[in-house]
PDB file of C-alpha atoms and ligand atoms in Angstrom:
ATOM      1  CA  MET A 667      49.581 -35.408   7.865  1.00  0.00           C
ATOM      2  CA  ASP A 668      48.971 -36.685  11.390  1.00  0.00           C
ATOM      3  CA  THR A 669      47.927 -34.153  13.973  1.00  0.00           C
ATOM      4  CA  TYR A 670      50.745 -33.384  16.405  1.00  0.00           C
ATOM      5  CA  SER A 671      49.682 -32.761  19.975  1.00  0.00           C
ATOM      6  CA  LYS A 672      51.977 -32.296  22.942  1.00  0.00           C
ATOM      7  CA  LYS A 673      51.576 -31.137  26.504  1.00  0.00           C
ATOM      8  CA  TYR A 674      54.400 -29.834  28.676  1.00  0.00           C
ATOM      9  CA  ASN A 675      54.779 -28.517  32.182  1.00  0.00           C
ATOM     10  CA  ILE A 676      56.574 -25.234  32.712  1.00  0.00           C
ATOM     11  CA  GLU A 677      58.172 -24.601  36.090  1.00  0.00           C
ATOM     12  CA  ARG A 678      58.358 -21.270  37.830  1.00  0.00           C
ATOM     13  CA  ASN A 679      61.769 -19.539  37.642  1.00  0.00           C
ATOM     14  CA  ASP A 680      63.238 -22.494  35.690  1.00  0.00           C
ATOM     15  CA  ILE A 681      65.285 -20.238  33.438  1.00  0.00           C
ATOM     16  CA  ASN A 682      67.679 -23.065  32.478  1.00  0.00           C
ATOM     17  CA  ASN A 683      64.878 -24.954  30.721  1.00  0.00           C
ATOM     18  CA  ALA A 684      63.052 -21.922  29.391  1.00  0.00           C
ATOM     19  CA  GLY A 685      62.952 -22.234  25.627  1.00  0.00           C
ATOM     20  CA  THR A 686      62.611 -26.032  25.561  1.00  0.00           C
ATOM     21  CA  VAL A 687      59.014 -26.010  24.328  1.00  0.00           C
ATOM     22  CA  ALA A 688      59.956 -23.453  21.663  1.00  0.00           C
ATOM     23  CA  SER A 689      62.858 -25.670  20.470  1.00  0.00           C
ATOM     24  CA  LEU A 690      60.776 -28.858  20.351  1.00  0.00           C
ATOM     25  CA  THR A 691      57.960 -27.085  18.515  1.00  0.00           C
ATOM     26  CA  LYS A 692      60.450 -25.591  16.061  1.00  0.00           C
ATOM     27  CA  ARG A 693      61.814 -29.054  15.291  1.00  0.00           C
ATOM     28  CA  ALA A 694      58.322 -30.520  14.778  1.00  0.00           C
ATOM     29  CA  LEU A 695      57.344 -27.705  12.400  1.00  0.00           C
ATOM     30  CA  LYS A 696      60.558 -28.078  10.359  1.00  0.00           C
ATOM     31  CA  LYS A 697      59.927 -31.823  10.071  1.00  0.00           C
ATOM     32  CA  ARG A 698      56.536 -31.103   8.522  1.00  0.00           C
ATOM     33  CA  GLY A 699      58.213 -29.105   5.760  1.00  0.00           C
ATOM     34  CA  LEU A 700      57.110 -25.668   6.904  1.00  0.00           C
ATOM     35  CA  SER A 701      59.166 -22.692   5.756  1.00  0.00           C
ATOM     36  CA  ARG A 702      61.915 -21.073   7.799  1.00  0.00           C
ATOM     37  CA  GLU A 703      59.934 -17.847   7.973  1.00  0.00           C
ATOM     38  CA  PHE A 704      56.760 -19.555   9.235  1.00  0.00           C
ATOM     39  CA  VAL A 705      58.725 -21.641  11.737  1.00  0.00           C
ATOM     40  CA  LYS A 706      60.460 -18.511  12.990  1.00  0.00           C
ATOM     41  CA  GLN A 707      57.182 -16.687  13.649  1.00  0.00           C
ATOM     42  CA  VAL A 708      55.749 -19.596  15.647  1.00  0.00           C
ATOM     43  CA  THR A 709      58.996 -20.103  17.551  1.00  0.00           C
ATOM     44  CA  ILE A 710      59.073 -16.440  18.603  1.00  0.00           C
ATOM     45  CA  GLY A 711      55.507 -16.675  19.888  1.00  0.00           C
ATOM     46  CA  VAL A 712      56.063 -19.887  21.820  1.00  0.00           C
ATOM     47  CA  TYR A 713      59.384 -18.700  23.242  1.00  0.00           C
ATOM     48  CA  GLU A 714      57.989 -15.405  24.549  1.00  0.00           C
ATOM     49  CA  ALA A 715      54.955 -17.058  26.128  1.00  0.00           C
ATOM     50  CA  GLU A 716      57.089 -19.790  27.648  1.00  0.00           C
ATOM     51  CA  ILE A 717      59.415 -17.220  29.218  1.00  0.00           C
ATOM     52  CA  ASN A 718      56.443 -15.321  30.588  1.00  0.00           C
ATOM     53  CA  VAL A 719      55.150 -18.397  32.414  1.00  0.00           C
ATOM     54  CA  VAL A 720      58.653 -19.011  33.822  1.00  0.00           C
ATOM     55  CA  ILE A 721      59.346 -15.461  35.000  1.00  0.00           C
ATOM     56  CA  HIS A 722      55.893 -14.044  35.786  1.00  0.00           C
ATOM     57  CA  SER A 723      53.708 -16.952  36.961  1.00  0.00           C
ATOM     58  CA  TYR A 724      53.895 -19.695  39.586  1.00  0.00           C
ATOM     59  CA  GLY A 725      54.135 -22.339  36.849  1.00  0.00           C
ATOM     60  CA  GLY A 726      51.827 -23.874  34.306  1.00  0.00           C
ATOM     61  CA  THR A 727      51.280 -26.076  31.282  1.00  0.00           C
ATOM     62  CA  VAL A 728      51.221 -25.676  27.544  1.00  0.00           C
ATOM     63  CA  ILE A 729      49.443 -27.641  24.840  1.00  0.00           C
ATOM     64  CA  VAL A 730      50.812 -27.460  21.292  1.00  0.00           C
ATOM     65  CA  ASN A 731      48.625 -28.722  18.443  1.00  0.00           C
ATOM     66  CA  ILE A 732      49.791 -28.841  14.841  1.00  0.00           C
ATOM     67  CA  SER A 733      47.367 -29.884  12.121  1.00  0.00           C
ATOM     68  CA  ASP A 734      47.428 -29.447   8.349  1.00  0.00           C
ATOM     69  CA  ASP A 735      45.838 -26.018   8.499  1.00  0.00           C
ATOM     70  CA  GLN A 736      46.910 -24.467  11.785  1.00  0.00           C
ATOM     71  CA  VAL A 737      49.162 -24.415  14.798  1.00  0.00           C
ATOM     72  CA  ASP A 738      47.392 -23.598  18.033  1.00  0.00           C
ATOM     73  CA  ILE A 739      49.059 -23.234  21.370  1.00  0.00           C
ATOM     74  CA  THR A 740      47.486 -22.675  24.771  1.00  0.00           C
ATOM     75  CA  PHE A 741      49.471 -21.689  27.853  1.00  0.00           C
ATOM     76  CA  THR A 742      47.675 -22.030  31.189  1.00  0.00           C
ATOM     77  CA  ASP A 743      49.357 -20.902  34.377  1.00  0.00           C
ATOM     78  CA  VAL A 744      48.688 -20.382  38.045  1.00  0.00           C
ATOM     79  CA  GLY A 745      48.687 -16.763  39.369  1.00  0.00           C
ATOM     80  CA  PRO A 746      49.405 -13.970  40.064  1.00  0.00           C
ATOM     81  CA  GLY A 747      47.713 -13.045  36.791  1.00  0.00           C
ATOM     82  CA  ILE A 748      47.724  -9.790  34.867  1.00  0.00           C
ATOM     83  CA  PRO A 749      45.783  -6.933  36.502  1.00  0.00           C
ATOM     84  CA  CYS A 750      45.545  -4.852  33.321  1.00  0.00           C
ATOM     85  CA  ILE A 751      45.792  -6.665  30.000  1.00  0.00           C
ATOM     86  CA  GLU A 752      45.778  -3.468  27.966  1.00  0.00           C
ATOM     87  CA  LYS A 753      48.851  -2.208  29.834  1.00  0.00           C
ATOM     88  CA  ALA A 754      50.580  -5.602  29.565  1.00  0.00           C
ATOM     89  CA  LEU A 755      50.156  -5.487  25.783  1.00  0.00           C
ATOM     90  CA  THR A 756      51.881  -2.099  25.566  1.00  0.00           C
ATOM     91  CA  LYS A 757      55.368  -2.178  24.030  1.00  0.00           C
ATOM     92  CA  GLY A 758      58.030  -1.800  26.721  1.00  0.00           C
ATOM     93  CA  TYR A 759      55.721  -2.372  29.687  1.00  0.00           C
ATOM     94  CA  SER A 760      57.246  -4.843  32.134  1.00  0.00           C
ATOM     95  CA  THR A 761      56.965  -5.820  35.766  1.00  0.00           C
ATOM     96  CA  ALA A 762      59.865  -8.279  35.486  1.00  0.00           C
ATOM     97  CA  SER A 763      61.709  -9.026  38.731  1.00  0.00           C
ATOM     98  CA  SER A 764      65.367  -8.132  39.190  1.00  0.00           C
ATOM     99  CA  TYR A 765      66.083 -11.900  38.891  1.00  0.00           C
ATOM    100  CA  ALA A 766      64.463 -11.943  35.432  1.00  0.00           C
ATOM    101  CA  ILE A 767      66.216  -8.740  34.361  1.00  0.00           C
ATOM    102  CA  GLU A 768      69.616 -10.070  35.505  1.00  0.00           C
ATOM    103  CA  ASN A 769      69.008 -13.056  33.243  1.00  0.00           C
ATOM    104  CA  GLY A 770      68.310 -10.879  30.231  1.00  0.00           C
ATOM    105  CA  PHE A 771      64.498 -10.835  30.289  1.00  0.00           C
ATOM    106  CA  GLY A 772      62.052  -8.025  30.884  1.00  0.00           C
ATOM    107  CA  ALA A 773      62.202  -5.872  27.750  1.00  0.00           C
ATOM    108  CA  GLY A 774      58.423  -5.677  27.742  1.00  0.00           C
ATOM    109  CA  MET A 775      58.167  -6.858  24.144  1.00  0.00           C
ATOM    110  CA  GLY A 776      56.943 -10.438  24.643  1.00  0.00           C
ATOM    111  CA  LEU A 777      53.190  -9.918  24.459  1.00  0.00           C
ATOM    112  CA  PRO A 778      53.383  -7.259  21.684  1.00  0.00           C
ATOM    113  CA  ASN A 779      55.562  -9.663  19.676  1.00  0.00           C
ATOM    114  CA  ILE A 780      53.186 -12.583  20.210  1.00  0.00           C
ATOM    115  CA  LYS A 781      50.359 -10.386  18.938  1.00  0.00           C
ATOM    116  CA  ALA A 782      52.447  -9.344  15.926  1.00  0.00           C
ATOM    117  CA  VAL A 783      53.541 -12.830  14.828  1.00  0.00           C
ATOM    118  CA  SER A 784      50.287 -14.745  15.411  1.00  0.00           C
ATOM    119  CA  ASP A 785      47.103 -14.795  13.351  1.00  0.00           C
ATOM    120  CA  GLU A 786      44.998 -14.864  16.496  1.00  0.00           C
ATOM    121  CA  MET A 787      45.799 -14.270  20.131  1.00  0.00           C
ATOM    122  CA  ASN A 788      43.584 -14.370  23.182  1.00  0.00           C
ATOM    123  CA  LEU A 789      44.695 -13.425  26.672  1.00  0.00           C
ATOM    124  CA  GLU A 790      42.529 -14.018  29.716  1.00  0.00           C
ATOM    125  CA  SER A 791      43.698 -13.443  33.230  1.00  0.00           C
ATOM    126  CA  SER A 792      42.573 -13.230  36.833  1.00  0.00           C
ATOM    127  CA  GLU A 793      44.452 -13.346  40.130  1.00  0.00           C
ATOM    128  CA  LYS A 794      44.124 -17.166  39.873  1.00  0.00           C
ATOM    129  CA  GLY A 795      46.164 -17.321  36.682  1.00  0.00           C
ATOM    130  CA  THR A 796      46.477 -16.626  33.006  1.00  0.00           C
ATOM    131  CA  ILE A 797      45.407 -18.370  29.804  1.00  0.00           C
ATOM    132  CA  LEU A 798      47.131 -17.331  26.607  1.00  0.00           C
ATOM    133  CA  TYR A 799      45.950 -18.760  23.301  1.00  0.00           C
ATOM    134  CA  MET A 800      47.713 -18.167  20.018  1.00  0.00           C
ATOM    135  CA  LYS A 801      46.999 -19.513  16.553  1.00  0.00           C
ATOM    136  CA  PHE A 802      48.995 -19.534  13.340  1.00  0.00           C
ATOM    137  CA  ASP A 803      47.220 -20.366  10.081  1.00  0.00           C
ATOM    138  CA  ILE A 804      48.976 -22.768   7.733  1.00  0.00           C
ATOM    139  CA  THR A 805      48.425 -22.007   4.065  1.00  0.00           C
ATOM    140  CA  GLU A 806      50.266 -23.262   0.977  1.00  0.00           C
ATOM    141  CA  LYS A 807      52.766 -20.408   1.204  1.00  0.00           C
ATOM    142  CA  CYS A 808      53.834 -21.515   4.707  1.00  0.00           C
ATOM    143  CA  TYR A 809      55.576 -24.576   3.234  1.00  0.00           C
ATOM    144  CA  ALA A 810      59.223 -24.474   2.218  1.00  0.00           C
ATOM    145  CA  SER A 811      59.646 -24.394  -1.543  1.00  0.00           C
TER     146      SER A 811
HETATM  147  N1  ADP B 540      51.870 -15.405  32.423  1.00  0.00           N
HETATM  148  C1  ADP B 540      51.891 -14.221  33.023  1.00  0.00           C
HETATM  149  N2  ADP B 540      51.520 -14.110  34.328  1.00  0.00           N
HETATM  150  C2  ADP B 540      51.532 -12.927  34.965  1.00  0.00           C
HETATM  151  N3  ADP B 540      51.884 -11.764  34.374  1.00  0.00           N
HETATM  152  C3  ADP B 540      52.261 -11.789  33.070  1.00  0.00           C
HETATM  153  C4  ADP B 540      52.297 -13.012  32.330  1.00  0.00           C
HETATM  154  N4  ADP B 540      52.682 -12.743  31.063  1.00  0.00           N
HETATM  155  C5  ADP B 540      52.882 -11.415  31.034  1.00  0.00           C
HETATM  156  N5  ADP B 540      52.635 -10.837  32.221  1.00  0.00           N
HETATM  157  C6  ADP B 540      52.690  -9.395  32.553  1.00  0.00           C
HETATM  158  O1  ADP B 540      52.708  -8.653  31.331  1.00  0.00           O
HETATM  159  C7  ADP B 540      53.907  -7.861  31.270  1.00  0.00           C
HETATM  160  C8  ADP B 540      54.364  -7.729  29.831  1.00  0.00           C
HETATM  161  O2  ADP B 540      54.786  -8.995  29.319  1.00  0.00           O
HETATM  162  P1  ADP B 540      55.862  -9.007  28.155  1.00  0.00           P
HETATM  163  O3  ADP B 540      55.374  -8.130  27.057  1.00  0.00           O
HETATM  164  O4  ADP B 540      56.157 -10.413  27.800  1.00  0.00           O
HETATM  165  O5  ADP B 540      57.132  -8.312  28.809  1.00  0.00           O
HETATM  166  P2  ADP B 540      58.232  -8.871  29.828  1.00  0.00           P
HETATM  167  O6  ADP B 540      58.031 -10.359  29.947  1.00  0.00           O
HETATM  168  O7  ADP B 540      59.533  -8.528  29.194  1.00  0.00           O
HETATM  169  O8  ADP B 540      57.992  -8.185  31.134  1.00  0.00           O
HETATM  170  C9  ADP B 540      54.874  -8.561  32.191  1.00  0.00           C
HETATM  171  O9  ADP B 540      55.900  -7.723  32.653  1.00  0.00           O
HETATM  172  C10 ADP B 540      53.936  -9.002  33.325  1.00  0.00           C
HETATM  173  O10 ADP B 540      53.594  -7.918  34.153  1.00  0.00           O
HETATM  174 MG1   MG B 541      57.825 -11.529  28.363  1.00  0.00          MG
END
C-alpha cells in the first residue's frame, strides 16, 4: 500500500480542535483495513500526545507516517518543556492548569498510556520544547479479519 504521510499544526490552548489529528489518523488506519483493536491503541496514543501539546506547550506540529509495517508519529512543540521526564511518566503526575482541568484534562495518565499502547516511545525535552516519538508495529494480526 502507499505510504501515508501527513503533517499538522497544533495550536496552544485550542481545546475545540484537540483530537482532530487523532480522528483523521483513526480514519486513515481503518481505511487500510487495520483492526479495531490496533486502531484504538494508535488513536489513544495520538489523542493523548495531541492534548499534551494543546494544554502544556506553546504549540507545535505533528507528522504521522503509515507504511505497510509501522505507524510512526512525531510531535514537536515549542516550550516550556518537561523538567523531569521520569516524573512526567509517573501515573497520576500532572501540572495541568486550572483551564485544562476545567475542560476535563489533567488526570496525569497521558504519557503512561502512550508508553503502554505503543511499541516504542521516545521523549526528549528541554526548556525550548519537547519531541515525542511513538511507533506502532504493523504485523499480520493487526489487520481486521
Ligand atoms: N508537550 C509537553 N510540554 C510540556 N510539558 C508536558 C508535555 N507533555 C507532558 N508534559 C508534562 O508531563 C505531565 C504528565 O503528562 P500526562 O501524563 O499526559 O498528564 P496530564 O496531561 O494529564 O497532565 C504534564 O502534566 C506536564 O507537566
Ligand atoms: Mg496529558
